[in-house]
PDB file of C-alpha atoms in Angstrom:
ATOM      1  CA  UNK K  92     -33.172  36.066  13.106  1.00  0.00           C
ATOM      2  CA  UNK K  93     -34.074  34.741  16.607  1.00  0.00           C
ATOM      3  CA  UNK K  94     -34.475  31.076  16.811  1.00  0.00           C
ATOM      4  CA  UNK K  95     -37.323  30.857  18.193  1.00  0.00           C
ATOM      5  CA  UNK K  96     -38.690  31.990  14.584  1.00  0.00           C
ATOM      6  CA  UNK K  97     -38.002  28.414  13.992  1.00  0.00           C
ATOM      7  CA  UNK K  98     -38.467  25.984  16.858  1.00  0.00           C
ATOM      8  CA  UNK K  99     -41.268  23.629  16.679  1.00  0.00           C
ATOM      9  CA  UNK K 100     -41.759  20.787  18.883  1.00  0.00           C
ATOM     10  CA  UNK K 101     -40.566  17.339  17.619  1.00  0.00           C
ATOM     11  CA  UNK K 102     -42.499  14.709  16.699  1.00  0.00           C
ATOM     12  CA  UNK K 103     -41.535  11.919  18.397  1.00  0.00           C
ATOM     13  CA  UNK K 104     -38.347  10.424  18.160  1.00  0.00           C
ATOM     14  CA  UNK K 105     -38.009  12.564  14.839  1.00  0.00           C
ATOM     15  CA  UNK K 106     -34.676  15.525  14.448  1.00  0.00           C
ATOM     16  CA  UNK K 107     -34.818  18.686  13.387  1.00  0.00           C
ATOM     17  CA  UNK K 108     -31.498  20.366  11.298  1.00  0.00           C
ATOM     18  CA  UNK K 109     -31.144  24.224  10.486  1.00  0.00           C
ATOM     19  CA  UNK K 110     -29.395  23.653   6.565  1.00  0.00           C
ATOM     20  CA  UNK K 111     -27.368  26.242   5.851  1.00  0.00           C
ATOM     21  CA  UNK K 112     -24.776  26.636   2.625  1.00  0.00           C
ATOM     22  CA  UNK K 113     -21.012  26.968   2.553  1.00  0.00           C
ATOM     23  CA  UNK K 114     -19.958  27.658  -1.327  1.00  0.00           C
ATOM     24  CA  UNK K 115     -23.133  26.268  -2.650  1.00  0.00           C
ATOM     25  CA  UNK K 116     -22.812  22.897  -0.235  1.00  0.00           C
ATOM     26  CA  UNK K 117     -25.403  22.414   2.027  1.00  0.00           C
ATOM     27  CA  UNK K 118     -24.369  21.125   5.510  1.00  0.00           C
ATOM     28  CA  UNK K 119     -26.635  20.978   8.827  1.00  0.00           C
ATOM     29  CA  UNK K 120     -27.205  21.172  12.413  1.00  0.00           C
ATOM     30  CA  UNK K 121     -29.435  19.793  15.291  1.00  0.00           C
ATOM     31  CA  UNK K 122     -31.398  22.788  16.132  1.00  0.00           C
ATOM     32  CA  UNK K 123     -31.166  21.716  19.665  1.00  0.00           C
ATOM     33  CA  UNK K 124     -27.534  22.823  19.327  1.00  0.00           C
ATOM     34  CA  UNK K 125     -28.323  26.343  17.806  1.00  0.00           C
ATOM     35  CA  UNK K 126     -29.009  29.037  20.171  1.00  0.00           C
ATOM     36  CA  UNK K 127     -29.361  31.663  17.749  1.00  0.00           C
ATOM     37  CA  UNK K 128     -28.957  32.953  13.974  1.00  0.00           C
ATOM     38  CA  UNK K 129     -27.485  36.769  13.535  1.00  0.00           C
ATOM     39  CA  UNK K 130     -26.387  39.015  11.005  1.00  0.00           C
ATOM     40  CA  UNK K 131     -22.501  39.326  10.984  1.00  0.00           C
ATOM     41  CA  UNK K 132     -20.725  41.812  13.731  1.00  0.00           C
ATOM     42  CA  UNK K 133     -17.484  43.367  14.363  1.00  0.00           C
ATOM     43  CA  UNK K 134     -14.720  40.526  15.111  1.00  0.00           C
ATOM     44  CA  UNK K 135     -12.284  41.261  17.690  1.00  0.00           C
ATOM     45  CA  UNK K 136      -8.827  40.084  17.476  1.00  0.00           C
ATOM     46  CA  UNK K 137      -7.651  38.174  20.442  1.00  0.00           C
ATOM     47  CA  UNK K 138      -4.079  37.337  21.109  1.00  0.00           C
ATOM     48  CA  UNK K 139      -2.463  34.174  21.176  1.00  0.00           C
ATOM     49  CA  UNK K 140      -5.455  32.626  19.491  1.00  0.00           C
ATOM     50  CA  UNK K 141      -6.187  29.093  17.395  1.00  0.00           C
ATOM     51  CA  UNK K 142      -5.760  29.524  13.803  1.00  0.00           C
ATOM     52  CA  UNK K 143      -9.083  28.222  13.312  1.00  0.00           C
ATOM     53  CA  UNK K 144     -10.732  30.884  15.709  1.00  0.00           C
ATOM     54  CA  UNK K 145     -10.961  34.689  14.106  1.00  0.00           C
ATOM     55  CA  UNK K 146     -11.572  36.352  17.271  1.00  0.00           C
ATOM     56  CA  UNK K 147     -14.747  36.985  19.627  1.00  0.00           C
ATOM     57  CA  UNK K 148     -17.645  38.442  18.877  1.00  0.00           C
ATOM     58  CA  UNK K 149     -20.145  40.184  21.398  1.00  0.00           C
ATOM     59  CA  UNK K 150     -23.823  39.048  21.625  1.00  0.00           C
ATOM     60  CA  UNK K 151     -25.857  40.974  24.328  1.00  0.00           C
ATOM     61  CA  UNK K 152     -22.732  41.744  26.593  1.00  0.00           C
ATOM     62  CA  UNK K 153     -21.674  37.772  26.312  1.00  0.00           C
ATOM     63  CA  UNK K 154     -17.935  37.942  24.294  1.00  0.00           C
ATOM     64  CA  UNK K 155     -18.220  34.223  21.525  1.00  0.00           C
ATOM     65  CA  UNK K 156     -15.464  33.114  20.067  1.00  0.00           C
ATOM     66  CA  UNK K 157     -16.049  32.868  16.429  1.00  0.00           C
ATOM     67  CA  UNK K 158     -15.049  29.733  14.503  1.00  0.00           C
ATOM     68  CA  UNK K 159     -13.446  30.035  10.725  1.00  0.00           C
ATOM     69  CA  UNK K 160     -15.813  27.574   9.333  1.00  0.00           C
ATOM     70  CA  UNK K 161     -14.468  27.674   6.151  1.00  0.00           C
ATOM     71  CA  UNK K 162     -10.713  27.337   7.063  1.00  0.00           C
ATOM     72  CA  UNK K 163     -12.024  24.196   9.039  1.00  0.00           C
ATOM     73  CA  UNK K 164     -13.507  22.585   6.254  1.00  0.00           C
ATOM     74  CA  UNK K 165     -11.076  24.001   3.621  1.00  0.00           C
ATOM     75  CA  UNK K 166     -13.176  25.739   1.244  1.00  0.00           C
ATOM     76  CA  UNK K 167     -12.784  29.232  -0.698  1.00  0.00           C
ATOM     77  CA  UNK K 168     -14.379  32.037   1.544  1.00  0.00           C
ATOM     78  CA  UNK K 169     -16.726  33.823   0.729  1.00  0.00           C
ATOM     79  CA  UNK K 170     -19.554  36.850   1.357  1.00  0.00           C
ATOM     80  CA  UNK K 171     -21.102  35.664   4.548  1.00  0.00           C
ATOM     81  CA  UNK K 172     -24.770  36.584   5.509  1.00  0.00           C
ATOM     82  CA  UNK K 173     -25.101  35.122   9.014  1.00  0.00           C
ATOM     83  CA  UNK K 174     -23.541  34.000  11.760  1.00  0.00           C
ATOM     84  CA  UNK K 175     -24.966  31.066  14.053  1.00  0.00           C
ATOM     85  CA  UNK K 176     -24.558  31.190  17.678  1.00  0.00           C
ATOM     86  CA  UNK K 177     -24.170  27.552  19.207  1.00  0.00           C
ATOM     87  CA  UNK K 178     -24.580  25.951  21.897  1.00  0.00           C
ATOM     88  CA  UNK K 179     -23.643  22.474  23.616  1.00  0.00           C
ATOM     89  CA  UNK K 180     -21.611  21.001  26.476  1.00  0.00           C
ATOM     90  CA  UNK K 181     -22.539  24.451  28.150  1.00  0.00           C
ATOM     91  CA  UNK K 182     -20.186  26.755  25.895  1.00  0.00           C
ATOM     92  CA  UNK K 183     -21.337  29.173  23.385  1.00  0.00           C
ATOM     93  CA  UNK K 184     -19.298  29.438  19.688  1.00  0.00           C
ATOM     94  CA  UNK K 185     -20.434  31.313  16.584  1.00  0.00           C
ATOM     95  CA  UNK K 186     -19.564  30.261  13.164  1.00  0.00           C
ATOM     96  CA  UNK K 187     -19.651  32.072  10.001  1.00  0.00           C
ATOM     97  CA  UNK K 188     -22.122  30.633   7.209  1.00  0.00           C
ATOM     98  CA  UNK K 189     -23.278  31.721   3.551  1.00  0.00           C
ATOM     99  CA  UNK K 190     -27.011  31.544   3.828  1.00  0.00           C
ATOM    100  CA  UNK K 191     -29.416  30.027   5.512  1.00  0.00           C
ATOM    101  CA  UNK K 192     -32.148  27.994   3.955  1.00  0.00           C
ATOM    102  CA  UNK K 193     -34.983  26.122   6.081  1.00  0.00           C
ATOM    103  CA  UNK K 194     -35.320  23.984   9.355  1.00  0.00           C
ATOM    104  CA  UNK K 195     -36.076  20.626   7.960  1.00  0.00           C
ATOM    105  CA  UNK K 196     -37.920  17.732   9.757  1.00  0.00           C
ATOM    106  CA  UNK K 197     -36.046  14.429   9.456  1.00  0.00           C
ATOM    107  CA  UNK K 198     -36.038  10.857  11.178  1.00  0.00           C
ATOM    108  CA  UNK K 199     -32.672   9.642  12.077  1.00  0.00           C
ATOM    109  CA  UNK K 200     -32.926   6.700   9.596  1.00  0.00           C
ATOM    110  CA  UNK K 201     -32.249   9.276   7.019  1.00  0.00           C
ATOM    111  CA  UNK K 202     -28.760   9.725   8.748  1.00  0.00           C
ATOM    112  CA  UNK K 203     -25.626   8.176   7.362  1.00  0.00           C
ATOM    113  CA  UNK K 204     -22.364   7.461   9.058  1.00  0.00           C
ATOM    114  CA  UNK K 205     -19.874   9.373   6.408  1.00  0.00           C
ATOM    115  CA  UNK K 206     -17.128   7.458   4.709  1.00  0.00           C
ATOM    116  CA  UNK K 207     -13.717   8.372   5.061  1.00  0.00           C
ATOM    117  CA  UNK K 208     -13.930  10.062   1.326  1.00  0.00           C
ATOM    118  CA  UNK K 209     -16.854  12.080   2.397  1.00  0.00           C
ATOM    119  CA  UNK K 210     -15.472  13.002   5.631  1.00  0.00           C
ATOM    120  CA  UNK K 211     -12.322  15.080   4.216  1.00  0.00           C
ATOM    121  CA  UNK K 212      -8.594  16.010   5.372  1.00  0.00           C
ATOM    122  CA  UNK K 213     -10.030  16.762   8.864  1.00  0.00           C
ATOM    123  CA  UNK K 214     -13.079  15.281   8.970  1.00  0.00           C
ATOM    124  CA  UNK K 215     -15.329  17.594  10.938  1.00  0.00           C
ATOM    125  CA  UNK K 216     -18.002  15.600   9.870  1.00  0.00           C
ATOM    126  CA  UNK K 217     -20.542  13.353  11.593  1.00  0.00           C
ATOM    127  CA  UNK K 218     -22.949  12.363   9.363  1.00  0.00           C
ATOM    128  CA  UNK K 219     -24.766  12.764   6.144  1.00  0.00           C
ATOM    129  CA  UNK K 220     -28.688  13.275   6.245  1.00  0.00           C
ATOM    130  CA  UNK K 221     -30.464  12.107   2.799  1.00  0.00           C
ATOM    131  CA  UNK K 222     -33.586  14.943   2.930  1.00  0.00           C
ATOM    132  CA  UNK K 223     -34.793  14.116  -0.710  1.00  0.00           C
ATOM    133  CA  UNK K 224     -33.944  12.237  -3.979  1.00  0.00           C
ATOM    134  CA  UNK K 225     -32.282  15.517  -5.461  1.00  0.00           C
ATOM    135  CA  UNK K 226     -31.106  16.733  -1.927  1.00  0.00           C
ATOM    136  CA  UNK K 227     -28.687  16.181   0.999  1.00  0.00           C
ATOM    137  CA  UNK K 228     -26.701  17.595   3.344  1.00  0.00           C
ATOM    138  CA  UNK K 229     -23.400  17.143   5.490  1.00  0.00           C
ATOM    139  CA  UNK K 230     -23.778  17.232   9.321  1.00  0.00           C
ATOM    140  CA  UNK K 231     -20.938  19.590  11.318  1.00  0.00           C
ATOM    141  CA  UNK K 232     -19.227  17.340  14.205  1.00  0.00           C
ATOM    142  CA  UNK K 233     -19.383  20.334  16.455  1.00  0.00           C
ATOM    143  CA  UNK K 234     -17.124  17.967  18.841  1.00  0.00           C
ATOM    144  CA  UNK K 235     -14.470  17.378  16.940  1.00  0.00           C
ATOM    145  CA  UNK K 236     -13.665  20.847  15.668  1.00  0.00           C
ATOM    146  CA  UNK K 237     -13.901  21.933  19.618  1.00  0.00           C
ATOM    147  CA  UNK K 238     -11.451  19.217  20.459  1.00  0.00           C
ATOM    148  CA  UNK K 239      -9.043  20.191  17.633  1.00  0.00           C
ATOM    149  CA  UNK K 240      -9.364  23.373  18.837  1.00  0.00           C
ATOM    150  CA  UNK K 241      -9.272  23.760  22.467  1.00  0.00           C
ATOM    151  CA  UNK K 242      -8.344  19.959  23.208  1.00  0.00           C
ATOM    152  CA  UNK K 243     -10.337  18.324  26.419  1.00  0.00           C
ATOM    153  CA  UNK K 244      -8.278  18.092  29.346  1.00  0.00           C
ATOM    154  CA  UNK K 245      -8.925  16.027  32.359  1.00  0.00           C
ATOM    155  CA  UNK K 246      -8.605  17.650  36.100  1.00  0.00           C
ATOM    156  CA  UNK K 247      -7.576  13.946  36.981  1.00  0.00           C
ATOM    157  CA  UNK K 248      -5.464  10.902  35.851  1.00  0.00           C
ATOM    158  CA  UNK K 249      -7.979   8.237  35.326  1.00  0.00           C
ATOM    159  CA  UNK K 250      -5.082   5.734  35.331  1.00  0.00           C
ATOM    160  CA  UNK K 251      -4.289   6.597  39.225  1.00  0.00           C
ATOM    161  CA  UNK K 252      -7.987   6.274  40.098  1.00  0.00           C
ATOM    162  CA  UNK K 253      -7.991   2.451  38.876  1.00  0.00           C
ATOM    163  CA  UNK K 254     -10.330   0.355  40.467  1.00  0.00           C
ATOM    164  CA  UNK K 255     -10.334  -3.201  40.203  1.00  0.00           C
ATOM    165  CA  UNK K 256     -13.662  -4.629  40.872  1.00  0.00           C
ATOM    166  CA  UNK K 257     -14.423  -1.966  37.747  1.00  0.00           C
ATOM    167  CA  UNK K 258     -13.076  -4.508  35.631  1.00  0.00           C
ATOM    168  CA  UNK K 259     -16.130  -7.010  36.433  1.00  0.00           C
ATOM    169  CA  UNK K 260     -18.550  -5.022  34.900  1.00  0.00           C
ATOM    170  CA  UNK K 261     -19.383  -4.829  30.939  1.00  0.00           C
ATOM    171  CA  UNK K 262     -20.423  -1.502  28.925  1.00  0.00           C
ATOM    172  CA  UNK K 263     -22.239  -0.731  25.766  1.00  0.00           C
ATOM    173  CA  UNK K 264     -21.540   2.166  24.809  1.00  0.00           C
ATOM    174  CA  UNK K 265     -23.416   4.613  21.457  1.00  0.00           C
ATOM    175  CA  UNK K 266     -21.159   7.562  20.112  1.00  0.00           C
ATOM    176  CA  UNK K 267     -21.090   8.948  16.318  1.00  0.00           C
ATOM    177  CA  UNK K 268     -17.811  11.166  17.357  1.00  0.00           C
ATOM    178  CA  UNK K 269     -14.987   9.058  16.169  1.00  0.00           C
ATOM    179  CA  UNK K 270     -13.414  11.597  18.630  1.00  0.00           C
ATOM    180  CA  UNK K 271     -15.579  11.408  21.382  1.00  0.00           C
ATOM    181  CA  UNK K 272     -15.176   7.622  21.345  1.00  0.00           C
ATOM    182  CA  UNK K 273     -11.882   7.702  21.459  1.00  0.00           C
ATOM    183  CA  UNK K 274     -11.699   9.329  24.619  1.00  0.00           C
ATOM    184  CA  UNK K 275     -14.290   7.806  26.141  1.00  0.00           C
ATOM    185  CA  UNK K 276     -12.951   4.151  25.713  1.00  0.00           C
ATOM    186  CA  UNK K 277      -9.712   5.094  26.412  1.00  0.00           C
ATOM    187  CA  UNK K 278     -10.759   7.231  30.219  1.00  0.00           C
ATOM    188  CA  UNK K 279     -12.953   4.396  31.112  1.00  0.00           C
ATOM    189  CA  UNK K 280     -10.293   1.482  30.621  1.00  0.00           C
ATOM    190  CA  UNK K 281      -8.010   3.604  32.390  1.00  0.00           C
ATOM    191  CA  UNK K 282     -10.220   3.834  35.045  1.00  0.00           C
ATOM    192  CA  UNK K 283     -10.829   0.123  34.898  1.00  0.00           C
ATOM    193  CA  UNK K 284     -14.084   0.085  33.149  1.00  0.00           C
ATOM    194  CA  UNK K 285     -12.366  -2.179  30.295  1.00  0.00           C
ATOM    195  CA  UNK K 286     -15.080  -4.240  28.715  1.00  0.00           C
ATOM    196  CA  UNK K 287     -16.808  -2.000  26.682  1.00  0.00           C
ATOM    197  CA  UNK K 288     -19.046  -2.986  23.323  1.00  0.00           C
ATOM    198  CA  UNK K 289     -19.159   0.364  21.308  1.00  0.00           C
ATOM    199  CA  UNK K 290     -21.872   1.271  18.439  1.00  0.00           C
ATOM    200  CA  UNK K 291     -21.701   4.407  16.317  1.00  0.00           C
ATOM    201  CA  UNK K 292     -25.558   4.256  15.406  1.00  0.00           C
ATOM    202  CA  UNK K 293     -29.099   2.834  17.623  1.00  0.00           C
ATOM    203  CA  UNK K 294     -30.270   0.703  15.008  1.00  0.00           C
ATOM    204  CA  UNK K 295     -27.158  -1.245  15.315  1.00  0.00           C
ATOM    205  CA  UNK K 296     -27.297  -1.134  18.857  1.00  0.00           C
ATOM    206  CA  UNK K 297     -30.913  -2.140  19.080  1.00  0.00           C
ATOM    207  CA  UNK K 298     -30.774  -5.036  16.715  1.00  0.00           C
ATOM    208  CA  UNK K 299     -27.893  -6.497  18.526  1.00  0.00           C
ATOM    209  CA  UNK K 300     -29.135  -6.032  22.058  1.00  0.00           C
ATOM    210  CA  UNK K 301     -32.663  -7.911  21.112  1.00  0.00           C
ATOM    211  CA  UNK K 302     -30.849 -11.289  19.921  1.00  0.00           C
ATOM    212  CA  UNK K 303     -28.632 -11.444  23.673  1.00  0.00           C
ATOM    213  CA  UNK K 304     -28.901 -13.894  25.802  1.00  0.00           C
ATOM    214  CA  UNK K 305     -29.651 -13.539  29.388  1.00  0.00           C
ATOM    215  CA  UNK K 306     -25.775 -14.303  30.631  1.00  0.00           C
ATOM    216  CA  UNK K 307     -24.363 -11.620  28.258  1.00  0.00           C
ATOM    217  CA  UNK K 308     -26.287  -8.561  29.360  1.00  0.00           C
ATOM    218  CA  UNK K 309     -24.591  -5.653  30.000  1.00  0.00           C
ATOM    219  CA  UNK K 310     -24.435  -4.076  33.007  1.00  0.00           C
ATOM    220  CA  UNK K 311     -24.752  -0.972  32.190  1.00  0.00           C
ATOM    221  CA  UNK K 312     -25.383   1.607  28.728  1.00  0.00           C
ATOM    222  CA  UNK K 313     -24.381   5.000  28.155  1.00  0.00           C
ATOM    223  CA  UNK K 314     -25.909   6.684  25.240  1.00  0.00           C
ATOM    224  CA  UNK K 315     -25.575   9.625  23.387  1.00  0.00           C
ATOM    225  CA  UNK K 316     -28.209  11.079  22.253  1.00  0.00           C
ATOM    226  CA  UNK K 317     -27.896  12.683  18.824  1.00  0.00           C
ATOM    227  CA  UNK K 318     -26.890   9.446  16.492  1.00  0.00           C
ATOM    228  CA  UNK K 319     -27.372   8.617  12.862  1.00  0.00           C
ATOM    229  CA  UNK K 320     -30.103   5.493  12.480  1.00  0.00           C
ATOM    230  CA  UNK K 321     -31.457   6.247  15.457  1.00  0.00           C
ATOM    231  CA  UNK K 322     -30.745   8.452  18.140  1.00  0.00           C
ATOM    232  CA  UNK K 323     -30.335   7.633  21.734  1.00  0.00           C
ATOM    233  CA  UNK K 324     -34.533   8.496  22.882  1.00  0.00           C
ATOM    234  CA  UNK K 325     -35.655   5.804  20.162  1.00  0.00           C
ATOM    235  CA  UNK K 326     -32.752   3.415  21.412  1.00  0.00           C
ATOM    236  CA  UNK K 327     -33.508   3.633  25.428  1.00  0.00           C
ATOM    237  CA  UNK K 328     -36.931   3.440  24.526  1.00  0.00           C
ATOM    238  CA  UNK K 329     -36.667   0.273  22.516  1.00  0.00           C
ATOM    239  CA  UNK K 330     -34.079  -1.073  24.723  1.00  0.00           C
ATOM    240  CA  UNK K 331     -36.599  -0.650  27.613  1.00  0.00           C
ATOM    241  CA  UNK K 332     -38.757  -2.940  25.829  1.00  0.00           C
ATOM    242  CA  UNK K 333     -37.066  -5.942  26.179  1.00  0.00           C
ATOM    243  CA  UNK K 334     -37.275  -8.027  29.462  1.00  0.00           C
ATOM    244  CA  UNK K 335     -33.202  -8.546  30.049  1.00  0.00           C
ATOM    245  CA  UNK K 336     -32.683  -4.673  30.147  1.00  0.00           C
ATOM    246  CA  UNK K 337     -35.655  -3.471  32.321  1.00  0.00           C
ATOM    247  CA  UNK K 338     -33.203  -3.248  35.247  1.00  0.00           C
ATOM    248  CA  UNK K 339     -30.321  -1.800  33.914  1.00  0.00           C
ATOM    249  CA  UNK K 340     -29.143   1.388  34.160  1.00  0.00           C
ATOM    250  CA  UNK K 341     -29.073   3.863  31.119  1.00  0.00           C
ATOM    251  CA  UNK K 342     -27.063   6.914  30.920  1.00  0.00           C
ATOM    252  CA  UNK K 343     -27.046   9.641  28.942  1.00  0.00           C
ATOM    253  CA  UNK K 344     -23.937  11.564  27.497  1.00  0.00           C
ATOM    254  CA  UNK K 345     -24.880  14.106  25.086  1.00  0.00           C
ATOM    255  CA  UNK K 346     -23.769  17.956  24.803  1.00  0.00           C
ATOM    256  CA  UNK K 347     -27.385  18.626  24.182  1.00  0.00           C
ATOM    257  CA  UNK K 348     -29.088  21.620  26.704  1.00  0.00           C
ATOM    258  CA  UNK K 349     -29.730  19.627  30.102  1.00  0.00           C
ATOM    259  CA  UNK K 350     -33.406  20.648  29.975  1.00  0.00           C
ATOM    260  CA  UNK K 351     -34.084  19.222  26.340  1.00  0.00           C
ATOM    261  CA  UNK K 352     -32.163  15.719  27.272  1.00  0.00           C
ATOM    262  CA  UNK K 353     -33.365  15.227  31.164  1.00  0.00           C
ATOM    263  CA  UNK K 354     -37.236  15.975  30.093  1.00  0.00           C
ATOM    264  CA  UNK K 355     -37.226  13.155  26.855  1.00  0.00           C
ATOM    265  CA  UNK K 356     -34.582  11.061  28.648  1.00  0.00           C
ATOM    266  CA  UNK K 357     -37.105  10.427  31.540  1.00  0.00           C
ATOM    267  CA  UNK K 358     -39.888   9.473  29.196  1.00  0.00           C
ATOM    268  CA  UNK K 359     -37.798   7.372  26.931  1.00  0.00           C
ATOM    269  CA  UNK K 360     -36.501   5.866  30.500  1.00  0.00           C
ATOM    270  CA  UNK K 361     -32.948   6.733  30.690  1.00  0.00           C
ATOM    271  CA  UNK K 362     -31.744   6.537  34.744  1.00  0.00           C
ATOM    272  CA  UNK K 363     -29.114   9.817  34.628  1.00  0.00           C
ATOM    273  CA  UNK K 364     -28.146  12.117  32.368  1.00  0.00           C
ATOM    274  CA  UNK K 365     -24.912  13.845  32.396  1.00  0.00           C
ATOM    275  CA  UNK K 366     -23.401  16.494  30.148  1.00  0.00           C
ATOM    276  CA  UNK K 367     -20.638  15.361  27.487  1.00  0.00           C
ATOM    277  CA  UNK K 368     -17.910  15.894  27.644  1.00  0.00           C
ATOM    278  CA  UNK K 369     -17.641  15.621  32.101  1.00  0.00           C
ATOM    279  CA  UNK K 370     -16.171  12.082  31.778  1.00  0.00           C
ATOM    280  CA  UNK K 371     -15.096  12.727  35.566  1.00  0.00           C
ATOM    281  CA  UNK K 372     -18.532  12.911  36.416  1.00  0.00           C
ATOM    282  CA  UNK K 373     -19.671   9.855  34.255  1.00  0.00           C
ATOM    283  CA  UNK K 374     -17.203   7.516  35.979  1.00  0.00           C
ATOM    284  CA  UNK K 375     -18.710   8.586  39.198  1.00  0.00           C
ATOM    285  CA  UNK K 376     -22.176   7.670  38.143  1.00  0.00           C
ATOM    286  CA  UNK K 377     -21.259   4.728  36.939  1.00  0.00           C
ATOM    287  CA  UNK K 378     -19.513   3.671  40.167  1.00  0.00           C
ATOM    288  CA  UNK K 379     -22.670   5.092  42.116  1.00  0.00           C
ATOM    289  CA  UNK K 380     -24.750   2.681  40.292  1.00  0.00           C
ATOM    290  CA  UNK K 381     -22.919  -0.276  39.864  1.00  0.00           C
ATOM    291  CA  UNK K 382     -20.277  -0.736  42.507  1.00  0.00           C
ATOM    292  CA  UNK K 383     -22.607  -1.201  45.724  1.00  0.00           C
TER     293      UNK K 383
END
């Protein structure tokens, strides 16, 4: 089934997750990150391949690899019914899924930071969404599993780019991705960029910003966008509100489609966006902005 079946616009500042189940559990995904839902197709092997990948599937002429979703999260397989096609930081990966049930509406207040227990042996998980009293579902950290499976390397050494005057500036930074964060603090202090305040959630990040005082403002924020609490449109938004950060510059980093990020960033008054995980190309920004 197409996913445009189920794409309505947001509400403001509210998420939408396709559920789907995986031996009876019920996990989810931001539907921004879904490109498409399919009935299963012939896998081809491919040589050489990640233990975690079972080989590529075709979808209109366009070879996917196609993640082992349930060797990931270690859990029994099972008869699959559908495959969904996803789609962030500009690649395309299909995993295999039970069923799946309904697009649900949420707010990211309903979004929970999971707890080592919750998370697992590998935890591939970013978050736990409360949708009801009798119902709730785990949230896929599409990042991680990608970085476990085809790790992120840099085209540079961030350590022999090292700027000095970098170190004068101070960062707040919002990422869920235990991963992700780890990468990104570690690139940007190797760069020079070494004070850096991070937050794995908005609300946090919001409450803390509106109680600073006017000498300890950051100089800059980078964001991502899809957080538990509340994600990175509601924080810029609110952030924008308050008189010390009218002036400073907000960036985006989320693996979200350009388009979708760009068009709500602008409203919600981020400065730049750029595409996770191109920490290259965040550096640079950065320096554009703040090293005159």
């Amino acid at each position: 089934m197409a996913l445009a079946l189920f794409q309505s616009e947001q509400q403001e500042y509210d998420q939408e997750l396709i559920l789907f189940r995986l031996n009876e559990q019920q996990y989810a995904l931001n539907v921004l990150k879904v490109k498409e839902i399919i009935r299963p197709v012939e896998v081809h092997a491919s040589p050489n391949r990640h233990k975690m990948v079972e080989g590529m599937i075709r979808v209109r002429d366009t070879a996917i690899p196609l993640l082992n979703t349930y060797e990931l999260l270690q859990l029994d397989a099972e008869e699959n019914k559908y495959f969904i096609i996803v789609e962030f930081a500009e690649r395309q990966f299909a995993l295999r899924v039970g069923d799946v049930s309904s697009i649900k509406r949420i707010h990211t207040k309903q979004i929970t930071p999971p707890d080592d227990v919750s998370k697992g042996k590998e935890k591939f998980l970013s978050g736990i969404v409360t949708i009801s009293a009798e119902e709730m579902a785990f949230i896929l950290d599409l990042e991680k599993a990608v970085h476990y499976i085809h790790p992120l390397h840099f085209s540079i050494d961030f350590k022999e780019n090292y700027r000095v005057e970098r170190e004068t500036m101070s960062l707040l930074l919002l990422e869920d991705s235990q991963t992700m964060r780890l990468l990104l603090t570690e690139a940007l202090a190797d760069a020079g960029y070494k004070d850096v305040l991070v937050f794995n959630n908005g609300k946090d990040a919001n409450d803390y910003t509106a109680n600073m005082e006017d000498e300890d403002v950051f100089d800059a924020v980078i964001t991502d966008i899809d957080l538990p609490h509340r994600n990175g449109f509601e924080f810029t938004k609110r952030l924008r509100q308050l008189p010390l950060f009218q002036d400073v510059p907000v960036f985006s980093f989320s693996s979200l489609h350009p388009s979708v990020v760009e068009r709500k960033g602008k409203e919600a008054g981020v400065t730049s966006h750029v595409v996770k995980p191109d920490i290259e190309k965040l550096i640079a920004v950065l320096d554009q902005h703040l090293l005159k």
